[in-house]
């Protein structure tokens, strides 16, 4: 196990942080201390690049009245050449945690997550769509978005 | 020439007769100014067809124009998203008559594998397409086949011109 991973586990070990060593180290901090976690890995582990933010829609979780979305963050440490994945879960209308004050590029990445999944990030400076057009209704990567639903912007010659 | 209704002059004279439509079509089909609306990987194949190894200029379509005002043929090369559709329509509207549209590659023909929320299911949803070139992406030979089909179409259609009474 790498030194930096060991230290992260030690530091957050008393809070029973779950982790897995699959394709890369994956951490499951609770939402309450997600900011503490990011703070620590950015300062200590020098995970100075936020590679990606995305989400997963687990629609079947809502049947058991559990959370619906899982947020996924990827970080890269240039100093130690290590990538890690961090995840936390959200309820249906729960707001996400914005990383815009830690990483500048979180701005657009979170806008993309909002565009596709409809997850609003609290404190985000510019929360609007980034890929789809403004007239677009709904959030296309949600599992309850109809597969064949089309929203053309102009009246077509031969719409079906 | 015989096929197109042209007649060589009497006793082998230095003139021949033809129909105005026919000679206008002949001029038009060998001087197509192409506007490539490139949005995706098919653009590479258009470049390959246009450059000297395959040489699109053999068909008189070598003068690629990057302004819709100066072009005759709108080539929709690649995937068109719903977000881009109004722009493509505007570019078509800006082109001067006479004008033709070619759907280049599977995405422009039918949407291809992108049967989803974001992609226009074929350029013919918003434009009157004259020639469909299939392939993902099409080989330059297929492109030339399509260009020759368009030339046939241009030659055989009734020609519009400014002083013609409609």
XYZ file of C-alpha atoms in Angstrom, chain A residues 116 130-133 136 140-141 145 148-154 156-160, chain B residues 82-86 89 114-121 123-129:
42
model
C -27.302 15.373 -17.254
C -23.644 23.440 -20.263
C -24.177 20.869 -23.037
C -27.888 20.761 -23.765
C -29.802 23.792 -25.009
C -34.403 21.177 -23.137
C -31.296 12.935 -20.167
C -28.989 10.615 -18.235
C -35.847 9.830 -18.846
C -36.950 7.473 -27.255
C -37.900 10.989 -26.185
C -36.743 13.650 -28.666
C -36.864 17.400 -28.211
C -36.051 19.001 -31.574
C -35.425 22.743 -31.551
C -36.917 23.491 -34.948
C -38.635 19.342 -39.038
C -39.451 18.641 -42.696
C -40.498 15.066 -41.925
C -40.778 14.519 -38.208
C -42.075 11.169 -37.189
C -30.363 18.996 -32.005
C -28.413 21.873 -30.527
C -26.688 22.477 -33.866
C -29.760 21.998 -36.063
C -30.864 25.676 -36.192
C -30.665 25.316 -41.213
C -26.502 7.807 -32.166
C -30.169 6.957 -31.646
C -30.447 9.099 -28.534
C -31.781 12.295 -26.986
C -29.171 14.632 -28.425
C -28.759 13.646 -32.058
C -30.771 14.675 -35.074
C -31.913 11.477 -36.817
C -29.961 15.717 -41.964
C -33.125 15.107 -44.023
C -35.192 15.979 -40.965
C -34.393 19.645 -41.552
C -32.915 19.873 -45.083
C -33.999 18.630 -48.516
C -31.213 16.123 -49.155
